[in-house]
PDB file of C-alpha atoms in Angstrom:
ATOM      1  CA  MET A  17       0.009  -0.015   0.008  1.00 55.00           C
ATOM      2  CA  THR A  18       1.391   3.351  -1.017  1.00 68.00           C
ATOM      3  CA  LEU A  19       1.619   6.463   1.238  1.00 80.00           C
ATOM      4  CA  PHE A  20      -1.215   8.086  -0.667  1.00 76.00           C
ATOM      5  CA  GLU A  21      -3.410   4.972  -0.383  1.00 71.00           C
ATOM      6  CA  ARG A  22      -2.809   4.943   3.367  1.00 80.00           C
ATOM      7  CA  PHE A  23      -3.825   8.599   3.515  1.00 83.00           C
ATOM      8  CA  ASP A  24      -6.861   8.014   1.303  1.00 78.00           C
ATOM      9  CA  LYS A  25      -8.116   5.237   3.496  1.00 78.00           C
ATOM     10  CA  HIS A  26      -8.338   7.566   6.503  1.00 85.00           C
ATOM     11  CA  LYS A  27      -8.231  10.952   4.840  1.00 85.00           C
ATOM     12  CA  THR A  28     -10.978  12.559   7.033  1.00 87.00           C
ATOM     13  CA  ALA A  29      -9.005  11.659  10.184  1.00 91.00           C
ATOM     14  CA  TYR A  30      -5.684  12.854   8.726  1.00 91.00           C
ATOM     15  CA  VAL A  31      -7.128  16.207   7.411  1.00 90.00           C
ATOM     16  CA  SER A  32      -8.880  16.781  10.780  1.00 91.00           C
ATOM     17  CA  LEU A  33      -5.617  16.121  12.617  1.00 93.00           C
ATOM     18  CA  LEU A  34      -3.757  18.544  10.397  1.00 92.00           C
ATOM     19  CA  PHE A  35      -6.343  21.274  11.058  1.00 90.00           C
ATOM     20  CA  VAL A  36      -6.177  20.640  14.806  1.00 93.00           C
ATOM     21  CA  LEU A  37      -2.386  20.867  14.844  1.00 94.00           C
ATOM     22  CA  TYR A  38      -2.456  24.007  12.681  1.00 93.00           C
ATOM     23  CA  LEU A  39      -4.847  25.730  15.045  1.00 92.00           C
ATOM     24  CA  ILE A  40      -2.977  24.616  18.164  1.00 93.00           C
ATOM     25  CA  ILE A  41       0.392  25.878  16.832  1.00 95.00           C
ATOM     26  CA  ASN A  42      -1.016  29.077  15.218  1.00 93.00           C
ATOM     27  CA  ASN A  43      -3.118  30.099  18.188  1.00 94.00           C
ATOM     28  CA  GLY A  44      -0.394  29.126  20.613  1.00 94.00           C
ATOM     29  CA  ILE A  45       1.996  31.407  18.844  1.00 95.00           C
ATOM     30  CA  ASN A  46      -0.501  34.203  18.940  1.00 92.00           C
ATOM     31  CA  ALA A  47      -1.091  33.714  22.657  1.00 93.00           C
ATOM     32  CA  THR A  48       2.598  33.777  23.503  1.00 93.00           C
ATOM     33  CA  SER A  49       3.025  36.795  21.263  1.00 92.00           C
ATOM     34  CA  ASP A  50       0.308  38.640  23.183  1.00 87.00           C
ATOM     35  CA  TRP A  51       2.098  37.878  26.446  1.00 88.00           C
ATOM     36  CA  MET A  52       5.612  38.770  25.208  1.00 89.00           C
ATOM     37  CA  GLU A  53       4.411  42.134  23.687  1.00 85.00           C
ATOM     38  CA  THR A  54       2.746  43.190  26.957  1.00 84.00           C
ATOM     39  CA  THR A  55       5.686  42.262  29.114  1.00 83.00           C
ATOM     40  CA  ARG A  56       8.206  44.347  27.121  1.00 80.00           C
ATOM     41  CA  ASP A  57       7.323  47.584  28.936  1.00 74.00           C
ATOM     42  CA  GLY A  58       6.542  46.133  32.393  1.00 73.00           C
ATOM     43  CA  SER A  59       3.990  43.863  34.064  1.00 77.00           C
ATOM     44  CA  PRO A  60       0.870  43.011  32.062  1.00 76.00           C
ATOM     45  CA  ASP A  61      -2.602  43.748  33.391  1.00 79.00           C
ATOM     46  CA  PHE A  62      -3.743  40.152  32.768  1.00 84.00           C
ATOM     47  CA  ALA A  63      -2.600  36.668  33.897  1.00 88.00           C
ATOM     48  CA  LEU A  64      -0.585  34.364  31.743  1.00 89.00           C
ATOM     49  CA  TRP A  65      -3.473  31.952  31.164  1.00 93.00           C
ATOM     50  CA  GLU A  66      -5.808  34.650  29.755  1.00 93.00           C
ATOM     51  CA  PRO A  67      -4.310  35.067  26.208  1.00 93.00           C
ATOM     52  CA  PHE A  68      -4.388  31.223  25.920  1.00 95.00           C
ATOM     53  CA  VAL A  69      -8.091  31.251  26.743  1.00 96.00           C
ATOM     54  CA  TRP A  70      -8.705  34.090  24.182  1.00 95.00           C
ATOM     55  CA  GLU A  71      -6.825  32.233  21.422  1.00 95.00           C
ATOM     56  CA  TYR A  72      -7.903  28.666  22.067  1.00 96.00           C
ATOM     57  CA  SER A  73     -11.543  29.657  22.448  1.00 96.00           C
ATOM     58  CA  SER A  74     -11.279  31.070  18.956  1.00 95.00           C
ATOM     59  CA  ALA A  75      -9.579  27.889  17.710  1.00 95.00           C
ATOM     60  CA  LEU A  76     -12.226  25.649  19.258  1.00 96.00           C
ATOM     61  CA  SER A  77     -14.933  27.806  17.726  1.00 96.00           C
ATOM     62  CA  ASN A  78     -13.338  27.321  14.321  1.00 94.00           C
ATOM     63  CA  LEU A  79     -13.152  23.554  14.825  1.00 94.00           C
ATOM     64  CA  VAL A  80     -16.861  23.443  15.530  1.00 95.00           C
ATOM     65  CA  LEU A  81     -17.843  25.611  12.498  1.00 95.00           C
ATOM     66  CA  LEU A  82     -15.433  24.419   9.820  1.00 93.00           C
ATOM     67  CA  PRO A  83     -17.095  21.021   9.131  1.00 93.00           C
ATOM     68  CA  LEU A  84     -20.420  22.862   8.549  1.00 95.00           C
ATOM     69  CA  ILE A  85     -18.672  25.406   6.256  1.00 95.00           C
ATOM     70  CA  PHE A  86     -16.971  22.581   4.293  1.00 93.00           C
ATOM     71  CA  MET A  87     -20.442  20.952   3.715  1.00 90.00           C
ATOM     72  CA  LEU A  88     -21.784  24.238   2.402  1.00 92.00           C
ATOM     73  CA  TRP A  89     -18.777  24.762   0.112  1.00 92.00           C
ATOM     74  CA  ARG A  90     -19.244  21.254  -1.228  1.00 85.00           C
ATOM     75  CA  ARG A  91     -22.785  22.288  -2.277  1.00 82.00           C
ATOM     76  CA  MET A  92     -21.664  25.562  -3.820  1.00 85.00           C
ATOM     77  CA  PRO A  93     -18.449  24.865  -5.784  1.00 81.00           C
ATOM     78  CA  LEU A  94     -16.588  27.740  -7.353  1.00 83.00           C
ATOM     79  CA  SER A  95     -17.034  28.297 -11.049  1.00 79.00           C
ATOM     80  CA  LEU A  96     -16.224  30.871 -13.707  1.00 77.00           C
ATOM     81  CA  THR A  97     -19.922  31.676 -14.225  1.00 80.00           C
ATOM     82  CA  ASN A  98     -22.192  33.892 -12.162  1.00 85.00           C
ATOM     83  CA  ILE A  99     -19.130  35.343 -10.417  1.00 90.00           C
ATOM     84  CA  LYS A 100     -21.107  38.235  -8.855  1.00 92.00           C
ATOM     85  CA  ILE A 101     -23.671  35.872  -7.357  1.00 92.00           C
ATOM     86  CA  GLN A 102     -20.820  33.714  -5.894  1.00 93.00           C
ATOM     87  CA  VAL A 103     -19.159  36.787  -4.368  1.00 94.00           C
ATOM     88  CA  VAL A 104     -22.443  37.817  -2.676  1.00 95.00           C
ATOM     89  CA  LYS A 105     -23.078  34.252  -1.372  1.00 95.00           C
ATOM     90  CA  HIS A 106     -19.578  33.996   0.127  1.00 96.00           C
ATOM     91  CA  LEU A 107     -19.761  37.494   1.599  1.00 96.00           C
ATOM     92  CA  LEU A 108     -23.051  36.602   3.330  1.00 96.00           C
ATOM     93  CA  LEU A 109     -21.604  33.239   4.422  1.00 96.00           C
ATOM     94  CA  SER A 110     -18.540  34.926   5.832  1.00 96.00           C
ATOM     95  CA  LEU A 111     -20.725  37.201   7.886  1.00 96.00           C
ATOM     96  CA  LEU A 112     -22.702  34.305   9.306  1.00 96.00           C
ATOM     97  CA  PHE A 113     -19.464  32.412   9.938  1.00 96.00           C
ATOM     98  CA  SER A 114     -18.023  35.393  11.835  1.00 96.00           C
ATOM     99  CA  ALA A 115     -21.231  35.960  13.839  1.00 96.00           C
ATOM    100  CA  ALA A 116     -21.271  32.234  14.816  1.00 97.00           C
ATOM    101  CA  HIS A 117     -17.567  32.269  15.580  1.00 96.00           C
ATOM    102  CA  VAL A 118     -17.763  35.269  17.836  1.00 96.00           C
ATOM    103  CA  THR A 119     -20.855  33.869  19.623  1.00 96.00           C
ATOM    104  CA  ILE A 120     -19.261  30.526  20.419  1.00 97.00           C
ATOM    105  CA  MET A 121     -15.927  32.152  21.315  1.00 96.00           C
ATOM    106  CA  VAL A 122     -17.454  34.608  23.758  1.00 96.00           C
ATOM    107  CA  MET A 123     -19.622  31.939  25.384  1.00 96.00           C
ATOM    108  CA  LEU A 124     -16.470  29.790  25.945  1.00 96.00           C
ATOM    109  CA  ARG A 125     -14.531  32.766  27.413  1.00 96.00           C
ATOM    110  CA  GLU A 126     -17.401  33.700  29.698  1.00 96.00           C
ATOM    111  CA  ALA A 127     -17.581  30.119  30.940  1.00 96.00           C
ATOM    112  CA  VAL A 128     -13.796  29.895  31.653  1.00 96.00           C
ATOM    113  CA  TYR A 129     -13.749  33.238  33.446  1.00 95.00           C
ATOM    114  CA  TRP A 130     -16.786  32.229  35.467  1.00 95.00           C
ATOM    115  CA  LEU A 131     -14.993  29.050  36.612  1.00 95.00           C
ATOM    116  CA  ALA A 132     -11.870  31.221  37.494  1.00 93.00           C
ATOM    117  CA  ASN A 133     -14.124  33.614  39.551  1.00 92.00           C
ATOM    118  CA  GLY A 134     -13.341  36.360  37.039  1.00 90.00           C
ATOM    119  CA  ASN A 135     -15.260  38.495  34.625  1.00 90.00           C
ATOM    120  CA  TYR A 136     -14.845  38.607  30.830  1.00 92.00           C
ATOM    121  CA  ASP A 137     -15.836  41.845  29.056  1.00 91.00           C
ATOM    122  CA  PHE A 138     -16.125  41.537  25.341  1.00 91.00           C
ATOM    123  CA  GLY A 139     -16.581  45.341  24.908  1.00 90.00           C
ATOM    124  CA  PRO A 140     -18.898  47.397  22.668  1.00 93.00           C
ATOM    125  CA  ILE A 141     -20.572  44.768  20.376  1.00 92.00           C
ATOM    126  CA  LEU A 142     -20.493  46.608  17.047  1.00 92.00           C
ATOM    127  CA  ARG A 143     -16.865  47.798  17.374  1.00 93.00           C
ATOM    128  CA  GLU A 144     -15.591  44.415  18.621  1.00 93.00           C
ATOM    129  CA  PHE A 145     -17.580  42.495  15.961  1.00 94.00           C
ATOM    130  CA  PHE A 146     -16.001  44.612  13.212  1.00 94.00           C
ATOM    131  CA  TYR A 147     -12.609  44.001  14.838  1.00 94.00           C
ATOM    132  CA  GLU A 148     -13.232  40.235  14.766  1.00 94.00           C
ATOM    133  CA  TYR A 149     -14.856  40.230  11.273  1.00 96.00           C
ATOM    134  CA  ARG A 150     -11.666  41.673   9.730  1.00 94.00           C
ATOM    135  CA  LYS A 151      -9.762  38.628  10.916  1.00 93.00           C
ATOM    136  CA  ASP A 152     -12.629  36.185  10.276  1.00 95.00           C
ATOM    137  CA  VAL A 153     -13.076  37.212   6.626  1.00 96.00           C
ATOM    138  CA  TRP A 154      -9.373  36.729   6.092  1.00 95.00           C
ATOM    139  CA  GLY A 155      -9.514  33.359   7.797  1.00 94.00           C
ATOM    140  CA  TYR A 156     -12.605  32.471   5.683  1.00 96.00           C
ATOM    141  CA  LEU A 157     -10.738  33.281   2.407  1.00 96.00           C
ATOM    142  CA  PHE A 158      -7.684  31.357   3.685  1.00 94.00           C
ATOM    143  CA  PHE A 159      -9.672  28.240   4.418  1.00 94.00           C
ATOM    144  CA  LEU A 160     -11.697  28.533   1.182  1.00 95.00           C
ATOM    145  CA  SER A 161      -8.497  28.643  -0.828  1.00 95.00           C
ATOM    146  CA  LEU A 162      -6.960  25.764   1.177  1.00 94.00           C
ATOM    147  CA  TYR A 163     -10.134  23.764   0.665  1.00 93.00           C
ATOM    148  CA  HIS A 164     -10.132  24.039  -3.078  1.00 91.00           C
ATOM    149  CA  LEU A 165      -6.299  23.619  -3.323  1.00 92.00           C
ATOM    150  CA  TYR A 166      -6.629  20.352  -1.344  1.00 91.00           C
ATOM    151  CA  HIS A 167      -9.302  19.003  -3.638  1.00 85.00           C
ATOM    152  CA  PHE A 168      -7.375  19.977  -6.770  1.00 84.00           C
ATOM    153  CA  VAL A 169      -4.228  18.184  -5.556  1.00 86.00           C
ATOM    154  CA  TYR A 170      -6.269  15.232  -4.270  1.00 83.00           C
ATOM    155  CA  ARG A 171      -7.964  14.783  -7.629  1.00 78.00           C
ATOM    156  CA  ARG A 172      -4.618  14.834  -9.421  1.00 78.00           C
ATOM    157  CA  LEU A 173      -3.200  12.160  -7.102  1.00 80.00           C
ATOM    158  CA  LYS A 174      -6.363  10.135  -7.038  1.00 76.00           C
ATOM    159  CA  GLY A 175      -6.911  10.248 -10.786  1.00 76.00           C
ATOM    160  CA  GLU A 176      -9.669  11.956 -12.664  1.00 77.00           C
ATOM    161  CA  ALA A 177     -11.945   9.827 -14.818  1.00 81.00           C
ATOM    162  CA  ASN A 178     -13.443  10.467 -18.293  1.00 81.00           C
ATOM    163  CA  LEU A 179     -15.965   8.344 -20.152  1.00 75.00           C
ATOM    164  CA  ILE A 180     -14.525   6.799 -23.272  1.00 74.00           C
ATOM    165  CA  GLU A 181     -16.991   7.917 -25.900  1.00 62.00           C
ATOM    166  CA  ALA A 182     -18.376   5.606 -28.595  1.00 51.00           C
ATOM    167  CA  GLU A 183     -19.255   6.902 -32.019  1.00 43.00           C
ATOM    168  CA  SER A 184     -22.351   9.130 -32.039  1.00 42.00           C
ATOM    169  CA  VAL A 185     -25.384   7.755 -33.936  1.00 42.00           C
ATOM    170  CA  GLY A 186     -27.493  10.824 -33.563  1.00 46.00           C
ATOM    171  CA  ASN A 187     -28.846  10.281 -30.007  1.00 48.00           C
ATOM    172  CA  LYS A 188     -26.770  11.756 -27.202  1.00 50.00           C
ATOM    173  CA  TYR A 189     -27.311   8.621 -25.065  1.00 48.00           C
ATOM    174  CA  ALA A 190     -27.530   6.009 -27.843  1.00 48.00           C
ATOM    175  CA  GLN A 191     -23.979   4.677 -27.356  1.00 63.00           C
ATOM    176  CA  VAL A 192     -23.177   4.002 -23.743  1.00 70.00           C
ATOM    177  CA  PRO A 193     -19.487   3.916 -22.895  1.00 77.00           C
ATOM    178  CA  GLU A 194     -18.023   0.619 -21.686  1.00 83.00           C
ATOM    179  CA  HIS A 195     -14.939   1.993 -19.909  1.00 84.00           C
ATOM    180  CA  LEU A 196     -13.598   4.928 -18.021  1.00 82.00           C
ATOM    181  CA  LEU A 197     -10.190   6.382 -18.800  1.00 83.00           C
ATOM    182  CA  VAL A 198      -8.593   7.434 -15.523  1.00 81.00           C
ATOM    183  CA  LYS A 199      -5.687   9.868 -15.789  1.00 77.00           C
ATOM    184  CA  LYS A 200      -3.483   9.768 -12.695  1.00 72.00           C
ATOM    185  CA  LEU A 201      -0.506  12.077 -12.858  1.00 66.00           C
ATOM    186  CA  ASP A 202       1.581  10.703 -15.811  1.00 66.00           C
ATOM    187  CA  ARG A 203      -0.324   7.369 -16.269  1.00 73.00           C
ATOM    188  CA  GLU A 204      -3.651   6.215 -17.678  1.00 78.00           C
ATOM    189  CA  PHE A 205      -5.865   3.375 -16.510  1.00 78.00           C
ATOM    190  CA  LEU A 206      -8.972   1.694 -17.928  1.00 84.00           C
ATOM    191  CA  VAL A 207     -11.938   1.025 -15.548  1.00 85.00           C
ATOM    192  CA  ARG A 208     -15.036  -0.916 -16.699  1.00 88.00           C
ATOM    193  CA  VAL A 209     -18.317   0.947 -16.243  1.00 89.00           C
ATOM    194  CA  ALA A 210     -19.830  -2.407 -15.207  1.00 91.00           C
ATOM    195  CA  ASP A 211     -17.435  -2.522 -12.179  1.00 93.00           C
ATOM    196  CA  ILE A 212     -18.732   0.752 -10.728  1.00 93.00           C
ATOM    197  CA  GLU A 213     -20.792  -0.113  -7.645  1.00 95.00           C
ATOM    198  CA  TRP A 214     -22.279   3.214  -6.789  1.00 94.00           C
ATOM    199  CA  MET A 215     -21.948   6.930  -7.519  1.00 94.00           C
ATOM    200  CA  GLU A 216     -21.992   9.944  -5.212  1.00 93.00           C
ATOM    201  CA  SER A 217     -22.601  13.618  -6.089  1.00 91.00           C
ATOM    202  CA  SER A 218     -19.773  15.948  -4.995  1.00 83.00           C
ATOM    203  CA  GLY A 219     -20.157  19.474  -6.257  1.00 77.00           C
ATOM    204  CA  ASN A 220     -19.119  19.693  -9.920  1.00 80.00           C
ATOM    205  CA  TYR A 221     -17.995  16.057  -9.699  1.00 85.00           C
ATOM    206  CA  VAL A 222     -19.471  12.624  -9.282  1.00 89.00           C
ATOM    207  CA  ASN A 223     -17.392  10.162  -7.284  1.00 88.00           C
ATOM    208  CA  LEU A 224     -17.455   6.670  -8.798  1.00 90.00           C
ATOM    209  CA  TYR A 225     -16.864   3.872  -6.389  1.00 91.00           C
ATOM    210  CA  SER A 226     -15.294   0.699  -7.778  1.00 89.00           C
ATOM    211  CA  GLY A 227     -13.322  -2.069  -6.085  1.00 85.00           C
ATOM    212  CA  GLY A 228     -12.573   0.032  -2.986  1.00 82.00           C
ATOM    213  CA  ARG A 229     -11.308   2.993  -5.123  1.00 83.00           C
ATOM    214  CA  ILE A 230     -12.902   6.377  -5.835  1.00 84.00           C
ATOM    215  CA  TYR A 231     -12.628   8.049  -9.242  1.00 84.00           C
ATOM    216  CA  PRO A 232     -13.950  11.657  -9.583  1.00 86.00           C
ATOM    217  CA  LEU A 233     -15.638  12.462 -12.908  1.00 87.00           C
ATOM    218  CA  ARG A 234     -16.704  15.941 -13.861  1.00 84.00           C
ATOM    219  CA  SER A 235     -20.469  15.686 -14.376  1.00 87.00           C
ATOM    220  CA  THR A 236     -23.785  15.937 -12.530  1.00 90.00           C
ATOM    221  CA  LEU A 237     -25.285  12.883 -10.963  1.00 92.00           C
ATOM    222  CA  ALA A 238     -28.551  13.352 -12.836  1.00 92.00           C
ATOM    223  CA  GLU A 239     -26.788  13.502 -16.222  1.00 90.00           C
ATOM    224  CA  LEU A 240     -24.445  10.531 -15.524  1.00 90.00           C
ATOM    225  CA  THR A 241     -27.240   8.338 -14.191  1.00 92.00           C
ATOM    226  CA  GLU A 242     -29.328   9.058 -17.258  1.00 90.00           C
ATOM    227  CA  ARG A 243     -26.320   8.295 -19.440  1.00 88.00           C
ATOM    228  CA  LEU A 244     -25.746   4.914 -17.738  1.00 90.00           C
ATOM    229  CA  LYS A 245     -29.328   3.807 -17.051  1.00 89.00           C
ATOM    230  CA  THR A 246     -29.080   1.089 -19.744  1.00 89.00           C
ATOM    231  CA  LYS A 247     -26.127  -0.317 -17.815  1.00 90.00           C
ATOM    232  CA  GLY A 248     -28.314  -0.876 -14.811  1.00 92.00           C
ATOM    233  CA  PHE A 249     -27.750   2.402 -12.821  1.00 94.00           C
ATOM    234  CA  SER A 250     -30.569   4.047 -10.980  1.00 94.00           C
ATOM    235  CA  ARG A 251     -30.969   7.137  -8.783  1.00 95.00           C
ATOM    236  CA  ILE A 252     -31.738   6.213  -5.173  1.00 94.00           C
ATOM    237  CA  HIS A 253     -31.144   9.466  -3.293  1.00 94.00           C
ATOM    238  CA  ARG A 254     -30.431  13.083  -4.007  1.00 92.00           C
ATOM    239  CA  SER A 255     -26.735  12.306  -3.629  1.00 92.00           C
ATOM    240  CA  TYR A 256     -26.493   8.622  -4.699  1.00 94.00           C
ATOM    241  CA  ALA A 257     -27.072   6.324  -7.635  1.00 95.00           C
ATOM    242  CA  VAL A 258     -26.366   2.531  -7.619  1.00 96.00           C
ATOM    243  CA  ASN A 259     -25.548  -0.266  -9.946  1.00 95.00           C
ATOM    244  CA  HIS A 260     -28.289  -2.892  -9.764  1.00 94.00           C
ATOM    245  CA  TYR A 261     -25.779  -5.736 -10.215  1.00 94.00           C
ATOM    246  CA  ALA A 262     -23.825  -4.591  -7.139  1.00 94.00           C
ATOM    247  CA  ILE A 263     -26.831  -4.950  -4.803  1.00 94.00           C
ATOM    248  CA  ASP A 264     -27.006  -7.787  -2.319  1.00 93.00           C
ATOM    249  CA  HIS A 265     -30.366  -6.939  -0.674  1.00 93.00           C
ATOM    250  CA  ILE A 266     -32.719  -4.169   0.191  1.00 92.00           C
ATOM    251  CA  SER A 267     -34.536  -3.507   3.522  1.00 92.00           C
ATOM    252  CA  TYR A 268     -37.293  -0.970   4.197  1.00 88.00           C
ATOM    253  CA  GLN A 269     -38.076   1.148   7.251  1.00 85.00           C
ATOM    254  CA  PRO A 270     -41.444   2.283   8.679  1.00 84.00           C
ATOM    255  CA  SER A 271     -40.653   5.808   7.690  1.00 82.00           C
ATOM    256  CA  GLY A 272     -40.731   4.786   3.995  1.00 81.00           C
ATOM    257  CA  ASP A 273     -37.027   5.079   3.415  1.00 87.00           C
ATOM    258  CA  GLY A 274     -34.896   2.004   2.725  1.00 90.00           C
ATOM    259  CA  GLU A 275     -31.341   0.725   2.950  1.00 92.00           C
ATOM    260  CA  ILE A 276     -29.468  -0.956   0.152  1.00 93.00           C
ATOM    261  CA  GLN A 277     -26.730  -3.451   1.146  1.00 94.00           C
ATOM    262  CA  LEU A 278     -24.151  -3.865  -1.598  1.00 94.00           C
ATOM    263  CA  LYS A 279     -22.211  -7.066  -2.228  1.00 93.00           C
ATOM    264  CA  SER A 280     -19.098  -5.166  -1.116  1.00 91.00           C
ATOM    265  CA  GLY A 281     -20.647  -4.629   2.350  1.00 91.00           C
ATOM    266  CA  HIS A 282     -21.276  -0.897   1.880  1.00 92.00           C
ATOM    267  CA  LYS A 283     -24.765   0.424   2.799  1.00 93.00           C
ATOM    268  CA  LEU A 284     -26.655   3.149   0.894  1.00 93.00           C
ATOM    269  CA  THR A 285     -29.813   5.082   1.816  1.00 92.00           C
ATOM    270  CA  LEU A 286     -32.847   4.634  -0.447  1.00 93.00           C
ATOM    271  CA  SER A 287     -34.890   7.791  -0.281  1.00 92.00           C
ATOM    272  CA  ARG A 288     -38.708   7.696  -0.341  1.00 89.00           C
ATOM    273  CA  ARG A 289     -38.522  10.140  -3.244  1.00 89.00           C
ATOM    274  CA  TYR A 290     -36.858   7.644  -5.535  1.00 91.00           C
ATOM    275  CA  LYS A 291     -38.174   4.347  -4.013  1.00 89.00           C
ATOM    276  CA  ASP A 292     -41.129   3.689  -6.320  1.00 88.00           C
ATOM    277  CA  GLU A 293     -39.229   4.484  -9.511  1.00 89.00           C
ATOM    278  CA  PHE A 294     -36.246   2.409  -8.359  1.00 90.00           C
ATOM    279  CA  LYS A 295     -38.479  -0.605  -7.673  1.00 87.00           C
ATOM    280  CA  GLN A 296     -40.118  -0.335 -11.100  1.00 88.00           C
ATOM    281  CA  LYS A 297     -36.654  -0.317 -12.735  1.00 86.00           C
ATOM    282  CA  LEU A 298     -35.630  -3.420 -10.739  1.00 83.00           C
ATOM    283  CA  ALA A 299     -38.872  -5.176 -11.890  1.00 75.00           C
TER     284      ALA A 299
END
């Protein structure tokens, strides 16, 4: 197993660990800098532990909010179209992010000071929020850039898939491709469409799961499922489509939703919205 394959197997844990280490180190440096700057001209008017509470309450607030922000970014990928709308969306999201960040941060500081029999004063709300927002919007842009850079590099290492087109005979979906061409750095691989077990929507991409590997393909889930429907693929959820031949069994819940057990052992949610159409296709 290569180093990248080890990383890919537990990528969420590794990425989370890297974020935690970054925030611990970065905010630790900020806290010690606050202390060192105030002790240059004499004794500070606060205790040594206080700048660490200020900085690490901010770091913990970021750790709570970033997973939610990443989920939103996944649903609103950057593109070269509708740039003004995207700028407005991210501006509004940065304001919400900052408001939530400040709220959680202040609550944590109030709790620590209360436990220490002290009193934490945030200051005038509008002035202090503007002070925090200046830093938060910069942090928002930094994490947004880092998020997209990570996914760009990840796709290059993972390998990006393309459908190998057959000759057109007039109908856009008349000729269904049999293979995927996966470009991975300086090498190319062939993957059979029939070996794809299930597909997952991921922004501008669809992740194709085959034999324990994931191949990102630039498309929408609706378009790709329609393209491959004659190969036995059906939509089962807003975010998933499945290969009929990869299914082991299906179970249903009182709520109307279902669960699809694949032969590989993976489980997928069958949404009520797609259940009837899916059962008709299986029949």
